[in-house]
Short mmCIF file of C-alpha atoms and ligand atoms in Angstrom, two decimals:
data_model
loop_
_atom_site.label_atom_id
_atom_site.label_comp_id
_atom_site.label_asym_id
_atom_site.label_seq_id
_atom_site.Cartn_x
_atom_site.Cartn_y
_atom_site.Cartn_z
CA ILE A 645 53.64 32.90 90.28
CA TYR A 646 55.00 36.27 89.17
CA LYS A 647 57.31 35.86 86.19
CA PRO A 648 59.55 38.79 85.25
CA VAL A 649 59.94 37.31 81.78
CA ALA A 650 56.54 37.11 80.11
CA GLY A 651 57.54 35.60 76.82
CA VAL A 652 60.24 34.25 74.57
CA ALA A 653 60.27 34.90 70.83
CA SER A 654 62.34 33.94 67.84
CA ASP A 655 62.56 35.23 64.28
CA SER A 656 64.61 33.47 61.62
CA SER A 657 63.37 35.56 58.71
CA GLN A 658 66.05 38.23 58.81
CA VAL A 659 69.56 38.79 57.49
CA ARG A 660 72.19 41.04 59.02
CA ILE A 661 74.15 43.64 57.07
CA LEU A 662 77.11 45.52 58.52
CA LEU A 663 78.77 48.56 56.97
CA SER A 664 82.26 49.11 58.33
CA ASN A 665 84.53 52.19 58.36
CA LEU A 666 81.70 54.73 58.23
CA PRO A 667 82.60 58.32 59.10
CA ASP A 668 81.61 58.93 62.73
CA ILE A 669 80.09 62.34 62.03
CA PRO A 670 76.54 63.67 62.35
CA GLY A 671 74.39 62.69 59.37
CA THR A 672 75.90 59.32 58.51
CA ALA A 673 73.16 57.23 60.11
CA ALA A 674 70.50 59.64 58.80
CA LYS A 675 71.72 59.23 55.21
CA LEU A 676 72.00 55.43 55.39
CA PHE A 677 68.56 54.83 56.88
CA GLY A 678 67.06 57.66 54.84
CA ALA A 679 68.11 55.87 51.64
CA LEU A 680 66.62 52.58 52.88
CA ALA A 681 63.37 54.29 53.89
CA GLN A 682 63.07 55.96 50.48
CA ASN A 683 63.19 52.47 48.98
CA ASN A 684 60.55 51.35 51.46
CA ILE A 685 62.86 48.86 53.15
CA SER A 686 61.82 48.04 56.72
CA VAL A 687 64.73 47.69 59.13
CA ASP A 688 64.34 45.62 62.30
CA MET A 689 67.40 45.81 64.57
CA ILE A 690 70.02 48.55 64.38
CA ILE A 691 73.20 48.11 66.40
CA GLN A 692 76.01 50.64 66.53
CA SER A 693 78.74 50.24 69.12
CA LEU A 694 81.76 52.45 69.86
CA ALA A 695 83.62 54.36 67.18
CA ARG A 696 87.36 53.73 66.86
CA ASN A 697 89.67 56.31 65.23
CA GLY A 698 86.81 58.48 63.95
CA GLU A 699 85.14 55.57 62.16
CA ASN A 700 82.25 53.38 63.13
CA SER A 701 80.33 50.40 61.84
CA ILE A 702 76.55 50.08 61.75
CA ALA A 703 74.84 46.70 61.72
CA PHE A 704 71.16 46.24 60.94
CA THR A 705 68.73 43.50 60.00
CA VAL A 706 66.18 43.37 57.20
CA ALA A 707 63.80 40.68 55.95
CA GLU A 708 65.60 38.08 53.83
CA GLU A 709 63.55 39.00 50.75
CA ASP A 710 64.72 42.62 51.04
CA LEU A 711 68.43 41.74 50.96
CA ASN A 712 69.01 42.44 47.27
CA ALA A 713 67.05 45.72 47.33
CA THR A 714 69.04 46.73 50.42
CA LEU A 715 72.41 46.04 48.79
CA GLU A 716 71.28 47.85 45.62
CA THR A 717 70.20 50.86 47.69
CA ILE A 718 73.51 51.00 49.52
CA LYS A 719 75.50 50.73 46.27
CA ASN A 720 73.39 53.39 44.49
CA GLN A 721 73.33 55.99 47.26
CA LYS A 722 75.78 58.85 46.79
CA ASP A 723 75.54 60.63 50.17
CA ILE A 724 78.01 58.50 52.10
CA ILE A 725 81.48 57.72 50.81
CA LEU A 726 81.81 53.98 51.46
CA THR A 727 85.42 52.98 51.99
CA GLY A 728 84.84 49.94 54.21
CA GLU A 729 83.20 46.56 53.79
CA ILE A 730 79.59 45.54 53.34
CA LEU A 731 79.28 42.27 55.28
CA THR A 732 76.15 40.15 55.01
CA ASP A 733 75.23 37.26 57.30
CA ASN A 734 72.13 35.23 56.52
CA ASP A 735 72.86 32.60 59.18
CA ILE A 736 71.05 34.49 61.95
CA ALA A 737 68.04 34.03 64.16
CA LYS A 738 66.91 36.66 66.64
CA VAL A 739 65.93 35.14 70.00
CA SER A 740 64.37 37.49 72.53
CA ILE A 741 62.97 37.56 76.05
CA VAL A 742 60.30 40.11 76.84
CA GLY A 743 58.80 41.30 80.11
CA ALA A 744 57.99 44.51 81.92
CA GLY A 745 59.21 42.90 85.13
CA MET A 746 62.79 42.66 83.89
CA VAL A 747 63.55 46.31 84.33
CA ASP A 748 64.75 46.44 87.88
CA ARG A 749 66.14 42.96 88.25
CA PRO A 750 69.89 42.63 87.77
CA GLY A 751 70.56 39.15 86.56
CA ILE A 752 67.82 38.55 83.98
CA ALA A 753 70.26 39.23 81.12
CA ALA A 754 72.90 37.09 82.84
CA SER A 755 70.38 34.24 83.15
CA MET A 756 69.53 34.49 79.47
CA PHE A 757 73.18 34.43 78.43
CA ARG A 758 73.94 31.55 80.83
CA ALA A 759 71.02 29.48 79.50
CA LEU A 760 72.37 29.92 75.96
CA SER A 761 75.98 29.18 76.94
CA GLU A 762 74.96 25.94 78.70
CA LYS A 763 73.72 24.73 75.30
CA ASN A 764 77.01 25.90 73.79
CA ILE A 765 75.19 28.54 71.72
CA ASN A 766 77.38 31.45 70.68
CA ILE A 767 75.86 34.94 70.87
CA LYS A 768 76.61 36.83 67.66
CA MET A 769 75.05 40.21 68.60
CA ILE A 770 73.13 41.70 71.51
CA SER A 771 70.63 44.56 71.66
CA THR A 772 68.46 45.50 74.64
CA SER A 773 65.71 47.79 75.75
CA GLU A 774 64.13 47.99 79.20
CA ILE A 775 61.57 45.30 78.47
CA LYS A 776 63.27 43.24 75.81
CA ILE A 777 66.67 41.55 75.36
CA SER A 778 67.50 40.23 71.90
CA CYS A 779 70.40 38.05 70.81
CA LEU A 780 71.40 37.00 67.32
CA VAL A 781 72.44 33.35 67.17
CA GLU A 782 73.04 30.92 64.28
CA LYS A 783 69.83 29.79 62.59
CA ASN A 784 70.28 26.13 63.52
CA ASN A 785 70.57 27.11 67.19
CA ALA A 786 67.19 28.91 67.27
CA LYS A 787 65.09 25.91 68.40
CA ASP A 788 67.52 24.87 71.15
CA ALA A 789 67.81 28.49 72.25
CA ILE A 790 64.03 28.89 72.62
CA LYS A 791 63.76 25.60 74.53
CA ALA A 792 66.58 26.62 76.88
CA LEU A 793 65.08 30.07 77.48
CA CYS A 794 61.58 28.70 78.14
CA LYS A 795 63.07 26.31 80.69
CA GLU A 796 65.26 29.00 82.30
CA PHE A 797 62.34 31.39 82.80
CA GLY A 798 59.68 28.85 83.70
CA LEU A 799 57.59 29.26 80.56
CA GLU A 800 55.68 26.62 78.66
CA SER A 801 57.17 26.46 75.18
CA SER A 802 53.75 27.53 73.96
CA GLU A 803 54.30 30.82 75.72
CA GLU A 804 56.59 31.68 72.89
CA ALA A 805 55.20 35.14 72.65
CA VAL A 806 54.80 37.08 69.47
CA VAL A 807 55.42 40.07 71.62
CA LYS A 808 56.55 43.38 70.24
CA GLY A 809 58.87 44.86 72.75
CA ILE B 868 45.98 62.59 64.74
CA TYR B 869 47.58 59.14 64.92
CA LYS B 870 51.22 59.46 65.99
CA PRO B 871 53.47 56.41 65.48
CA VAL B 872 55.88 57.86 68.04
CA ALA B 873 54.12 58.16 71.39
CA GLY B 874 56.90 59.60 73.45
CA VAL B 875 60.46 60.82 73.68
CA ALA B 876 62.64 60.14 76.70
CA SER B 877 66.11 61.01 77.90
CA ASP B 878 68.32 59.67 80.66
CA SER B 879 71.61 61.33 81.59
CA SER B 880 72.23 59.25 84.69
CA GLN B 881 74.25 56.50 83.09
CA VAL B 882 77.86 55.79 82.09
CA ARG B 883 79.02 53.48 79.33
CA ILE B 884 81.67 50.79 79.79
CA LEU B 885 83.15 48.83 76.91
CA LEU B 886 85.29 45.71 77.22
CA SER B 887 87.29 45.05 74.08
CA ASN B 888 89.01 41.89 72.76
CA LEU B 889 86.71 39.46 74.54
CA PRO B 890 86.81 35.83 73.35
CA ASP B 891 83.86 35.32 71.00
CA ILE B 892 82.92 31.94 72.52
CA PRO B 893 79.82 30.73 74.34
CA GLY B 894 79.84 31.75 77.99
CA THR B 895 81.70 35.07 77.78
CA ALA B 896 78.61 37.27 78.08
CA ALA B 897 77.13 34.93 80.73
CA LYS B 898 80.24 35.28 82.91
CA LEU B 899 80.50 39.05 82.54
CA PHE B 900 76.87 39.78 83.36
CA GLY B 901 76.74 36.99 85.92
CA ALA B 902 79.54 38.70 87.87
CA LEU B 903 77.72 42.05 87.70
CA ALA B 904 74.43 40.47 88.81
CA GLN B 905 76.13 38.77 91.78
CA ASN B 906 77.23 42.23 92.87
CA ASN B 907 73.67 43.47 92.42
CA ILE B 908 74.64 45.90 89.66
CA SER B 909 71.74 46.79 87.36
CA VAL B 910 72.70 47.08 83.71
CA ASP B 911 70.60 49.20 81.34
CA MET B 912 71.72 48.95 77.69
CA ILE B 913 73.85 46.11 76.35
CA ILE B 914 75.26 46.47 72.85
CA GLN B 915 77.38 43.84 71.12
CA SER B 916 78.08 44.18 67.42
CA LEU B 917 80.00 41.89 65.08
CA ALA B 918 83.02 39.85 66.17
CA ARG B 919 86.25 40.34 64.22
CA ASN B 920 88.99 37.67 64.20
CA GLY B 921 87.38 35.59 66.94
CA GLU B 922 87.16 38.53 69.34
CA ASN B 923 84.33 40.84 70.24
CA SER B 924 83.63 43.88 72.38
CA ILE B 925 80.63 44.32 74.67
CA ALA B 926 79.38 47.77 75.66
CA PHE B 927 76.89 48.33 78.44
CA THR B 928 75.56 51.14 80.60
CA VAL B 929 75.14 51.33 84.37
CA ALA B 930 74.04 54.09 86.74
CA GLU B 931 76.82 56.60 87.37
CA GLU B 932 76.95 55.71 91.07
CA ASP B 933 77.60 52.06 90.20
CA LEU B 934 80.65 52.80 88.07
CA ASN B 935 83.27 52.03 90.74
CA ALA B 936 81.54 48.83 91.86
CA THR B 937 81.30 47.79 88.21
CA LEU B 938 85.02 48.34 87.53
CA GLU B 939 85.89 46.54 90.80
CA THR B 940 83.69 43.59 89.78
CA ILE B 941 85.32 43.36 86.35
CA LYS B 942 88.84 43.53 87.82
CA ASN B 943 88.09 40.93 90.54
CA GLN B 944 86.33 38.35 88.36
CA LYS B 945 88.49 35.40 87.33
CA ASP B 946 86.25 33.68 84.76
CA ILE B 947 87.18 35.75 81.72
CA ILE B 948 90.77 36.39 80.71
CA LEU B 949 90.79 40.13 79.95
CA THR B 950 93.43 41.02 77.38
CA GLY B 951 91.76 44.10 75.90
CA GLU B 952 90.81 47.51 77.17
CA ILE B 953 88.19 48.65 79.65
CA LEU B 954 86.90 51.95 78.22
CA THR B 955 84.60 54.18 80.26
CA ASP B 956 82.62 57.13 78.91
CA ASN B 957 80.64 59.26 81.31
CA ASP B 958 79.75 61.89 78.73
CA ILE B 959 76.60 60.10 77.56
CA ALA B 960 72.89 60.68 77.53
CA LYS B 961 70.41 58.13 76.22
CA VAL B 962 67.72 59.71 74.06
CA SER B 963 64.88 57.45 72.94
CA ILE B 964 61.69 57.47 70.92
CA VAL B 965 58.97 55.01 71.86
CA GLY B 966 55.80 53.89 70.10
CA ALA B 967 53.97 50.74 69.15
CA GLY B 968 53.13 52.31 65.81
CA MET B 969 56.77 52.44 64.72
CA VAL B 970 57.01 48.77 63.98
CA ASP B 971 55.89 48.64 60.39
CA ARG B 972 56.93 52.06 59.23
CA PRO B 973 60.22 52.29 57.41
CA GLY B 974 61.60 55.73 57.97
CA ILE B 975 60.94 56.40 61.66
CA ALA B 976 64.56 55.58 62.55
CA ALA B 977 65.75 57.66 59.58
CA SER B 978 63.63 60.60 60.79
CA MET B 979 65.10 60.34 64.26
CA PHE B 980 68.65 60.25 62.95
CA ARG B 981 67.96 63.12 60.55
CA ALA B 982 66.47 65.29 63.31
CA LEU B 983 69.61 64.76 65.38
CA SER B 984 71.97 65.38 62.46
CA GLU B 985 70.23 68.67 61.61
CA LYS B 986 71.26 69.87 65.08
CA ASN B 987 74.77 68.59 64.38
CA ILE B 988 74.42 66.00 67.16
CA ASN B 989 76.71 62.99 66.74
CA ILE B 990 75.25 59.57 67.53
CA LYS B 991 77.69 57.63 69.71
CA MET B 992 75.74 54.33 69.89
CA ILE B 993 72.42 52.92 68.69
CA SER B 994 70.22 50.16 70.06
CA THR B 995 66.69 49.33 68.93
CA SER B 996 63.73 47.16 69.67
CA GLU B 997 60.44 47.05 67.78
CA ILE B 998 58.88 49.80 69.85
CA LYS B 999 61.88 51.77 70.99
CA ILE B 1000 64.94 53.34 69.35
CA SER B 1001 67.70 54.59 71.65
CA CYS B 1002 70.76 56.67 70.80
CA LEU B 1003 73.64 57.64 73.04
CA VAL B 1004 74.70 61.25 72.51
CA GLU B 1005 76.97 63.61 74.47
CA LYS B 1006 75.39 64.83 77.71
CA ASN B 1007 75.33 68.48 76.65
CA ASN B 1008 73.38 67.53 73.52
CA ALA B 1009 70.53 65.86 75.43
CA LYS B 1010 68.28 68.92 75.72
CA ASP B 1011 68.69 69.92 72.07
CA ALA B 1012 68.14 66.31 71.05
CA ILE B 1013 64.85 66.05 72.96
CA LYS B 1014 63.61 69.35 71.54
CA ALA B 1015 64.49 68.27 67.99
CA LEU B 1016 62.81 64.89 68.42
CA CYS B 1017 59.63 66.38 69.92
CA LYS B 1018 59.43 68.73 66.96
CA GLU B 1019 60.17 66.00 64.42
CA PHE B 1020 57.41 63.71 65.73
CA GLY B 1021 54.83 66.35 66.54
CA LEU B 1022 54.97 65.96 70.31
CA GLU B 1023 54.66 68.66 72.95
CA SER B 1024 57.90 68.75 74.89
CA SER B 1025 55.81 67.81 77.92
CA GLU B 1026 55.11 64.47 76.22
CA GLU B 1027 58.60 63.52 77.18
CA ALA B 1028 57.48 60.13 78.24
CA VAL B 1029 58.99 58.18 81.08
CA VAL B 1030 58.10 55.17 79.01
CA LYS B 1031 59.69 51.81 79.51
CA GLY B 1032 60.02 50.28 76.10
C1 LIG C 1217 78.22 56.49 62.79
C2 LIG C 1217 77.04 57.41 62.82
O1 LIG C 1217 76.06 56.97 63.69
C3 LIG C 1217 77.37 58.85 63.15
N1 LIG C 1217 77.98 58.96 64.44
C4 LIG C 1217 76.09 59.66 63.06
O2 LIG C 1217 75.79 60.37 63.92
O3 LIG C 1217 75.36 59.54 62.15
C1 LIG C 1218 81.16 37.87 72.92
C2 LIG C 1218 80.16 37.01 73.60
O1 LIG C 1218 78.86 37.50 73.44
C3 LIG C 1218 80.18 35.56 73.17
N1 LIG C 1218 79.91 35.43 71.78
C4 LIG C 1218 79.16 34.81 74.01
O2 LIG C 1218 78.39 34.11 73.47
O3 LIG C 1218 79.09 34.93 75.17
#
C-alpha cells in the first residue's frame, strides 16, 4: 500500500527558549543566531510568527545540555537590546510525521492534529515543511502521541523513523 | 567542494492567514485544518508559536487563488468559537534554503539571516526543519533575497532548486 506518511519520529532531548518583544527590524534574527553560532550552539527548530506593534518573538529549541550556555550567550550578547522576557520550557517533546507523499494531500496535517486531540494531547507549537510536520507536546505525552500517530497513518510502531526531514 | 546548502528556493504564490485568540486546548488545530481539508484546501506552511494566557494564534499559508475559499471555510465552520482576528497578508514570498548537510552545522541559519539583513530585508516569519529553513519576506524582496542567499552559500543562481524539503 502507498503511504503518504513514511515515518513518525520523536525527540525529547530538547528545550524551548522564547525571546519576546524583539525589534521587528532587519538584523535581529541574524544577531541572535549569530551569537549562538559563535558559541557553537546547535539550534534545532526556529519558529517566528507574526509581529505585533513592531515587535516580535522568536522561539527556538536547543539540546537540554546546551541550555545554560544558550542563556549565558543571550545575556552576554550586546547587539540586541533585550527588553522582553526570556522564557524557557523544558517540558517539551517534538513529535513529527515525515513523508514525501504529504505534499499535495490536504488533510494530512488535519489527521495528525486530530489523532493527537483524540488522546487529549495539547499542541504547544507547530512548524512544517513540505515533507515534515512537527509539533511540540508535553514530554509525558510523547509516547501516547507516537502510538496515536503510528495508528493514524498505518505504521508499525517500529517504523518510528529517525528521518531527517 | 562540499556545500551544506544544496539549493535555494522561492515561492511568491502564497498568502498568509493568521487566526488570533484561539483557545489553546486539544482539538483546536484539528478542527481548523479539518475544515480546510474537507474543502480540499491545501495548506503549505503552518506556524504556531507560544500560547499566552490560555490563547494562541495559528498562522498558515495557502495558494493565492484559495484565499476566498479559505476565508469562507473559516467563517462557515461552527466547531471553533472565533473571538479574535482573521489577519490576511498577501505581500509574502517564501524564501528557503535546503540541504541535508545543514543538520549538524550551527551557523547556517545565522548565515541565512545575516545575508538577508545585509540587504535590509525584514524577516516576517520563520519555520525550520532539519533540512530546510524558510523565511517569509515581502514579495518585492524575493529576488534580492534569492540573489543574496545564492551568493552567501556559493550557489549559481541557476541552482535555485525546486526542492521539496
Ligand atoms: C524579528 C526578526 O526576525 C526581524 N524581523 C529580522 O528580520 O531579523
Ligand atoms: C492552539 C492549538 O494548537 C491547540 N493547542 C491544539 O492543540 O489544537
